[in-house]
PDB file of C-alpha atoms in Angstrom:
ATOM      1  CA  UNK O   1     120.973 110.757 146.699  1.00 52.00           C
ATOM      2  CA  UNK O   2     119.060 113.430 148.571  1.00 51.00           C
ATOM      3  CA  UNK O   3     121.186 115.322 151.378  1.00 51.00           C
ATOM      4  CA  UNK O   4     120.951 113.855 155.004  1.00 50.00           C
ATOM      5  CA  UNK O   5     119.012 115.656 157.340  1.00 46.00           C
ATOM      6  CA  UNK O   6     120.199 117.230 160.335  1.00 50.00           C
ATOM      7  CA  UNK O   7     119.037 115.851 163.771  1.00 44.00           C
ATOM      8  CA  UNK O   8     116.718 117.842 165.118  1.00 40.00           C
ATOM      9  CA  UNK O   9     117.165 119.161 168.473  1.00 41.00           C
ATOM     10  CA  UNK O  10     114.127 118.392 170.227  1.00 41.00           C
ATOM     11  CA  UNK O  11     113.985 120.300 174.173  1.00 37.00           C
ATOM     12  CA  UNK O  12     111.374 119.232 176.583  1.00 37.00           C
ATOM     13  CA  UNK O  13     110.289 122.074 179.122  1.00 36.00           C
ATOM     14  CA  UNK O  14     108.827 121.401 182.164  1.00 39.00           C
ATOM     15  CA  UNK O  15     106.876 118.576 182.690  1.00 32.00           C
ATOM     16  CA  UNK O  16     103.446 119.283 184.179  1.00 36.00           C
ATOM     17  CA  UNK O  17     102.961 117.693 187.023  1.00 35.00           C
ATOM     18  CA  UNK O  18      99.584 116.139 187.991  1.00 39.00           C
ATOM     19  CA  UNK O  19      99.515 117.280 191.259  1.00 39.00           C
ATOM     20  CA  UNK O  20     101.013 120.850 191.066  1.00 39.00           C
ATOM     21  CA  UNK O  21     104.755 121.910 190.399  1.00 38.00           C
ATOM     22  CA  UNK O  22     106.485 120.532 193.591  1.00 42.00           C
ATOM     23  CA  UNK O  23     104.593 117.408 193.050  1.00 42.00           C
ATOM     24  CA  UNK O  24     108.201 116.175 193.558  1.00 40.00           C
ATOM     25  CA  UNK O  25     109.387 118.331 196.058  1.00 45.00           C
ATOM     26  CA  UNK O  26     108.916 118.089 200.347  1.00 47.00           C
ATOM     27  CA  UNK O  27     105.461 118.941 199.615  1.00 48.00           C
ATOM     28  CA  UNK O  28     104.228 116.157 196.671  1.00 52.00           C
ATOM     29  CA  UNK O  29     101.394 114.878 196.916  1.00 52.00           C
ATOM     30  CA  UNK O  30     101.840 110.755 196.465  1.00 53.00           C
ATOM     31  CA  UNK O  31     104.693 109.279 197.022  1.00 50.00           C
ATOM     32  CA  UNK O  32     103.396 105.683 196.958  1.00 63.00           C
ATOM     33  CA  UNK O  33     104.819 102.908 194.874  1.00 83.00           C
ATOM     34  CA  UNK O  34     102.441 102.458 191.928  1.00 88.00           C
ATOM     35  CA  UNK O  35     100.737  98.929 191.732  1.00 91.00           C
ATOM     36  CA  UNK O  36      97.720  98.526 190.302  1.00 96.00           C
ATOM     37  CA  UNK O  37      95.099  99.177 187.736  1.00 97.00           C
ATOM     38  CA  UNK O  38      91.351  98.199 187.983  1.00 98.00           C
ATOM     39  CA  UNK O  39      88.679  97.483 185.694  1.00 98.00           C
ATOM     40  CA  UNK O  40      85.066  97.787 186.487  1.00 98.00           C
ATOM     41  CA  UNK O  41      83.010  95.366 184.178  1.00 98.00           C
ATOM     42  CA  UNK O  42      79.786  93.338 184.549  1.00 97.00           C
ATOM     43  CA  UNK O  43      81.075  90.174 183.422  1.00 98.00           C
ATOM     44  CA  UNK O  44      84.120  88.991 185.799  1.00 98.00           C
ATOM     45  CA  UNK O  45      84.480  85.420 184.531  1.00 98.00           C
ATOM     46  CA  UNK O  46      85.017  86.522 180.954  1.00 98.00           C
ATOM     47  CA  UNK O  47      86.894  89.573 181.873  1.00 98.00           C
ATOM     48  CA  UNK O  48      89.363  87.087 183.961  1.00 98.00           C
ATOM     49  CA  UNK O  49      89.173  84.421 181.159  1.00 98.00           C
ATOM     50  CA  UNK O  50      90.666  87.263 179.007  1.00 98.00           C
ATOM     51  CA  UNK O  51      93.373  88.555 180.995  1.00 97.00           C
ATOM     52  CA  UNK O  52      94.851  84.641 182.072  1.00 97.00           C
ATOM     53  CA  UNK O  53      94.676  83.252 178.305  1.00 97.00           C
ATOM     54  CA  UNK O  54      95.109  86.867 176.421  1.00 97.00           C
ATOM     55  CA  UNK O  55      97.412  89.030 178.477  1.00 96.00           C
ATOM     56  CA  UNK O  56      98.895  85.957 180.773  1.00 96.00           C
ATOM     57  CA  UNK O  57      98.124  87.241 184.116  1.00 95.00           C
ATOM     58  CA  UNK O  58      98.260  84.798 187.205  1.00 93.00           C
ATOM     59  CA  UNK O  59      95.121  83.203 188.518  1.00 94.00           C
ATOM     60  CA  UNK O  60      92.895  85.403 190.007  1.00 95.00           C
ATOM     61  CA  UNK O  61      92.327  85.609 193.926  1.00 93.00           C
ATOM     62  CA  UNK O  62      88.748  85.677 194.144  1.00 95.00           C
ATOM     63  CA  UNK O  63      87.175  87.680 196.613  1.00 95.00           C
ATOM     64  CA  UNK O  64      83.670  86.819 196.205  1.00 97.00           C
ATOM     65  CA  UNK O  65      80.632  88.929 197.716  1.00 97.00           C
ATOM     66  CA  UNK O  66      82.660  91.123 199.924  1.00 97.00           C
ATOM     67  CA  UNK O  67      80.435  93.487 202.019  1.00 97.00           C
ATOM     68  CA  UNK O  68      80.910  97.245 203.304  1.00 98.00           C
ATOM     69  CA  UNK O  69      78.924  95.866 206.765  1.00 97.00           C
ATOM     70  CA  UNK O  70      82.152  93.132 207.107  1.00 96.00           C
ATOM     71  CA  UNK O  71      84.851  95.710 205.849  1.00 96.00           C
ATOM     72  CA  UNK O  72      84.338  99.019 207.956  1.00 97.00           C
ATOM     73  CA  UNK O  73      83.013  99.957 204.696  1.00 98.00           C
ATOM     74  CA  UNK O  74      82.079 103.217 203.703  1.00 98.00           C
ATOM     75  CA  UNK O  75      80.501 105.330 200.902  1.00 98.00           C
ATOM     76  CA  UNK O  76      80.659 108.979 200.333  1.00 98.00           C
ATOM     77  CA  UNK O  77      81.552 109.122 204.031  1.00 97.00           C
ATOM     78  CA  UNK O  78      78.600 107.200 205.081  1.00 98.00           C
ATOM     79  CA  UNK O  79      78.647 103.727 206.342  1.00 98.00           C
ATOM     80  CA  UNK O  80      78.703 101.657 203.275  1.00 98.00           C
ATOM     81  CA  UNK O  81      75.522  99.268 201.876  1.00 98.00           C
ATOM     82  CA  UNK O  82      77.286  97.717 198.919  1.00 98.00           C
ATOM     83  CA  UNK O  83      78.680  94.567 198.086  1.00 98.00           C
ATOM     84  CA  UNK O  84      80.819  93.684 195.230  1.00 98.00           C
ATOM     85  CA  UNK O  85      83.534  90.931 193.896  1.00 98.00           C
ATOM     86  CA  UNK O  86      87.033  91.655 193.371  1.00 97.00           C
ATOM     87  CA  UNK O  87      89.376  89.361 191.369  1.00 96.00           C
ATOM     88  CA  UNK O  88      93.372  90.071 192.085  1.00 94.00           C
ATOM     89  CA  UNK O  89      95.753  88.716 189.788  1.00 94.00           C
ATOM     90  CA  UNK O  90      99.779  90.119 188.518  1.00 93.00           C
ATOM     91  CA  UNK O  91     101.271  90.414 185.341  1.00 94.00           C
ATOM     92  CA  UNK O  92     104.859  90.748 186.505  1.00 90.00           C
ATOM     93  CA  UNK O  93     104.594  93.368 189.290  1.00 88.00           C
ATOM     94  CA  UNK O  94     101.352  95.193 188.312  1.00 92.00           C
ATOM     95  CA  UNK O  95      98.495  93.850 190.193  1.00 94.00           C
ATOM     96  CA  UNK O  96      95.344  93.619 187.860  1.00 97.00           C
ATOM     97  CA  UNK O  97      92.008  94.110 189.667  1.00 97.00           C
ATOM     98  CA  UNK O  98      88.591  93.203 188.010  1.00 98.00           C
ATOM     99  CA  UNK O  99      85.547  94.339 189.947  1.00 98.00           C
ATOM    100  CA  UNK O 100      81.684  93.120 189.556  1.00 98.00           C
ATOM    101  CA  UNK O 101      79.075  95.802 191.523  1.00 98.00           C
ATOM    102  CA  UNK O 102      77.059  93.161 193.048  1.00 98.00           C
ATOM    103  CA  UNK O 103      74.470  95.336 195.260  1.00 98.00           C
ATOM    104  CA  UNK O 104      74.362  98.848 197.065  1.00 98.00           C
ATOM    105  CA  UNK O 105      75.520 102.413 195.742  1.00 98.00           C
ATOM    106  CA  UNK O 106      79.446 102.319 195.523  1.00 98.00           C
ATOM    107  CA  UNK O 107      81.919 103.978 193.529  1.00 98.00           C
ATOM    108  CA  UNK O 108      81.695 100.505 191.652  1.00 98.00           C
ATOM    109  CA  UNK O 109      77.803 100.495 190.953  1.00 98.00           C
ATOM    110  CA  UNK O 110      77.990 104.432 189.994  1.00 98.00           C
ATOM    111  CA  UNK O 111      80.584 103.561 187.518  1.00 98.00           C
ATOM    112  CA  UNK O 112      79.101 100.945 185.647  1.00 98.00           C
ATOM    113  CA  UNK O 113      76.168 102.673 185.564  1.00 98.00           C
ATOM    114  CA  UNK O 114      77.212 105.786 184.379  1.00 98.00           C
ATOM    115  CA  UNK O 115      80.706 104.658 182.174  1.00 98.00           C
ATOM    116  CA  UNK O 116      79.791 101.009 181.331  1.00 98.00           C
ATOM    117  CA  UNK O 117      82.994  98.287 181.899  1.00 98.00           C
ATOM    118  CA  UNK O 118      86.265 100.461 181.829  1.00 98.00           C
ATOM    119  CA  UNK O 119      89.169 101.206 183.627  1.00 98.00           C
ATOM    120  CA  UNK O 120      88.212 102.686 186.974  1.00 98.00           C
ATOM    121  CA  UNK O 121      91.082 103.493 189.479  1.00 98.00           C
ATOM    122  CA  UNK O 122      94.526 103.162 189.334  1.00 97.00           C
ATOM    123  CA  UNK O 123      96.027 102.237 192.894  1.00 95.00           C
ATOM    124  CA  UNK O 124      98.941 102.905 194.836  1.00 93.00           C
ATOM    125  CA  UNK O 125     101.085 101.306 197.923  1.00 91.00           C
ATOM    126  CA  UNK O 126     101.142 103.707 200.600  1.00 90.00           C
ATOM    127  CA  UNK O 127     103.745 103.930 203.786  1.00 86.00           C
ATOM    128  CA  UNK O 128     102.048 106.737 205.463  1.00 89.00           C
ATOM    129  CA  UNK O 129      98.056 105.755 204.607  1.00 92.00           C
ATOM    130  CA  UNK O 130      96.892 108.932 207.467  1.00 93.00           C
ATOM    131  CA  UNK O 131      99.452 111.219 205.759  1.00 91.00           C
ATOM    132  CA  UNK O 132      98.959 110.490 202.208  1.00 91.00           C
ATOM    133  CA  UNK O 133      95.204 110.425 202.831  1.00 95.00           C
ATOM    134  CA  UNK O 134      95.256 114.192 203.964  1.00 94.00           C
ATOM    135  CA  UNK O 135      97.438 115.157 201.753  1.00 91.00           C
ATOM    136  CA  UNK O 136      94.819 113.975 198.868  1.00 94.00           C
ATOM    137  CA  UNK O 137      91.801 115.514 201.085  1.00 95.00           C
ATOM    138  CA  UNK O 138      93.568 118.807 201.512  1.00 93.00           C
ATOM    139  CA  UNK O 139      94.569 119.523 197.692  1.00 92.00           C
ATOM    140  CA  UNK O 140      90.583 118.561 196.790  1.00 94.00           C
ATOM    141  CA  UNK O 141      90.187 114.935 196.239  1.00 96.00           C
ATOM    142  CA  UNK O 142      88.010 113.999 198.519  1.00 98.00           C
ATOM    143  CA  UNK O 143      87.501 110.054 199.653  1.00 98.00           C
ATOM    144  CA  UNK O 144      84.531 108.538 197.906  1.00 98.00           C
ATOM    145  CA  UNK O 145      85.030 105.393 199.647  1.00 98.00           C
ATOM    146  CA  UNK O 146      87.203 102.981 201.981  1.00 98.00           C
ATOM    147  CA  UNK O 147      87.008  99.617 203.606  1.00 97.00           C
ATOM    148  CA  UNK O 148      90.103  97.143 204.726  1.00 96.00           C
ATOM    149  CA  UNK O 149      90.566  93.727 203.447  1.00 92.00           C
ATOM    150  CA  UNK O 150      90.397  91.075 204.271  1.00 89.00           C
ATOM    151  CA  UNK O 151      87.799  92.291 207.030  1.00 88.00           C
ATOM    152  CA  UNK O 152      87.470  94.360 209.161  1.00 86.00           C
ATOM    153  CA  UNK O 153      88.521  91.732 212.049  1.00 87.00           C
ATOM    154  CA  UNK O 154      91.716  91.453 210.048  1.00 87.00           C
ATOM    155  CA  UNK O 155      92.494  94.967 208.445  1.00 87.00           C
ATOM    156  CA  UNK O 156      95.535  93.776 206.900  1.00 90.00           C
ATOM    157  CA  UNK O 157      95.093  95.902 204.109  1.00 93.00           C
ATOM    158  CA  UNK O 158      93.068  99.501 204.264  1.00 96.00           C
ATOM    159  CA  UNK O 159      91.852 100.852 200.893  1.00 97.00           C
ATOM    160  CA  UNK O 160      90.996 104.744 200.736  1.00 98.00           C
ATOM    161  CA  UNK O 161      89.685 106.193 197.092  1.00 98.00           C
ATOM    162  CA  UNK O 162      89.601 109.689 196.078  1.00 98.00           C
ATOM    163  CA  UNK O 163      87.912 110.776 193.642  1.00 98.00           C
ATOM    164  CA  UNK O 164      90.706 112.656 190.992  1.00 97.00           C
ATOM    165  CA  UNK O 165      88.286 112.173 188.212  1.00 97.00           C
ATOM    166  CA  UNK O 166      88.147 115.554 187.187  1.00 96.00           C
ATOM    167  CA  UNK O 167      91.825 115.903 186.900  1.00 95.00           C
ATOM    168  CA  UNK O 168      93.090 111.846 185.684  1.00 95.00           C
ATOM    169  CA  UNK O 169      89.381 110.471 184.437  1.00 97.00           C
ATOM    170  CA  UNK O 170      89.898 107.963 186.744  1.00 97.00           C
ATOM    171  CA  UNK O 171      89.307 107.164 191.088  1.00 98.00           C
ATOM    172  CA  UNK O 172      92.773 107.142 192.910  1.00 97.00           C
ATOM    173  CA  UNK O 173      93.449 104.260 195.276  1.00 96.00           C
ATOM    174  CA  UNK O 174      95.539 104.410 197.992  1.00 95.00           C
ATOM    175  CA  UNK O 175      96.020 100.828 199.595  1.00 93.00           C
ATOM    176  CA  UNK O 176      97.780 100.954 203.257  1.00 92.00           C
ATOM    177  CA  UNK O 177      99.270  97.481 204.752  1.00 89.00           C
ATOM    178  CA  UNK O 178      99.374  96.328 208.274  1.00 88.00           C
ATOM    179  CA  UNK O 179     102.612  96.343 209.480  1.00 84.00           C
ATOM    180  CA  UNK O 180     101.507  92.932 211.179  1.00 84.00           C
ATOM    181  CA  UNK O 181     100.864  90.985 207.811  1.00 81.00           C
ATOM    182  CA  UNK O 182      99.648  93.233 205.173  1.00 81.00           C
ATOM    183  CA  UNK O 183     102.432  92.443 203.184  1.00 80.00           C
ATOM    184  CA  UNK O 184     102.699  89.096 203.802  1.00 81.00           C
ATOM    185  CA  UNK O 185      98.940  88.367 202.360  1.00 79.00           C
ATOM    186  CA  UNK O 186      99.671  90.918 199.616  1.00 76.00           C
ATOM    187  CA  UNK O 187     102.647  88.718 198.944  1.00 75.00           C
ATOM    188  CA  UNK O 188     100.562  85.553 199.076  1.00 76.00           C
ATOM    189  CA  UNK O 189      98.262  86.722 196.458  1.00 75.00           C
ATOM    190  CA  UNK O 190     101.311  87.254 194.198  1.00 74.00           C
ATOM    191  CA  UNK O 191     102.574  83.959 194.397  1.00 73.00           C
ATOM    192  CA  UNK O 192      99.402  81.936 193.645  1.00 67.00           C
TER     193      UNK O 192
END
């Protein structure tokens, strides 16, 4: 019988944080509940076909043809010219997003383009959208693009992106609800 071995005593240092060392701290820079990942792909209907019968997702919401001109839209701090769709289901709490560039430069189109269907942005649920936003702007991730859902009539919801590409490989999202109903049609969604 060989001898036991001793457990080894394994001793984590310091996390790095993604963000800088008082990423934690007063000074951090999200502090947003994490809620969503997204996926960028150029077939939605099989991409949502795989995620209900393979991964058991909800049903999708389907947001179909939405428009920077109806959203406040922007691009690269321009007034936005794109147009995509954006499917919204859950598994559990996570929100799953698939995306389908439709028309127009976007961080959508761009991505496709240049990375082919992948994960895109991972998104958070922010309480202070104006702080959090120049918080991300003032540590160098600049917003690539914004527009509120489910138009600009009705900004219940008002998404912000940041490109943290460099740093994650991926867009940030930073979604901010109406205190008037933004949760209440997030919550909607959820239940379908």
């Amino acid at each position: 019988m060989a001898p036991r071995a001793e457990a080894t005593d394994i001793s984590v240092g310091p996390l790095p944080m993604p963000f800088g060392a008082d990423a934690m701290g007063p000074n951090r820079l999200l502090v947003p509940v994490f809620h969503q990942v997204a996926w960028i792909v150029d077939d939605i209907e099989a991409a949502e076909q795989y995620f209900l019968h393979k991964v058991g997702t909800t049903p999708f919401v389907r947001m179909r043809n939405v428009r920077a001109e109806d959203t406040n839209g922007t691009y690269l701090g321009e007034p936005g010219q794109w147009s995509a769709d954006l499917y919204n289901g859950f598994h559990g709490d996570l929100n799953v997003e698939l995306i389908r560039p439709l028309s127009g430069e976007s961080i959508y189109s761009t991505w496709l383009r240049d990375r082919g269907p992948s994960i895109q942005h991972v998104a958070y649920l922010s309480s202070d959208l104006a702080g959090d936003r120049a918080t991300m702007v003032a540590n160098g991730f600049p917003m690539v693009q914004s527009f509120c859902l489910p138009s600009a009539q009705l900004p219940l919801m008002t998404i912000n992106y940041f490109d943290t590409t460099k740093l994650l490989g991926h867009i940030t999202e930073l979604i901010g609800l109406d205190p008037n109903g933004g949760a209440e049609f997030l919550y909607k969604a959820k239940q379908l």
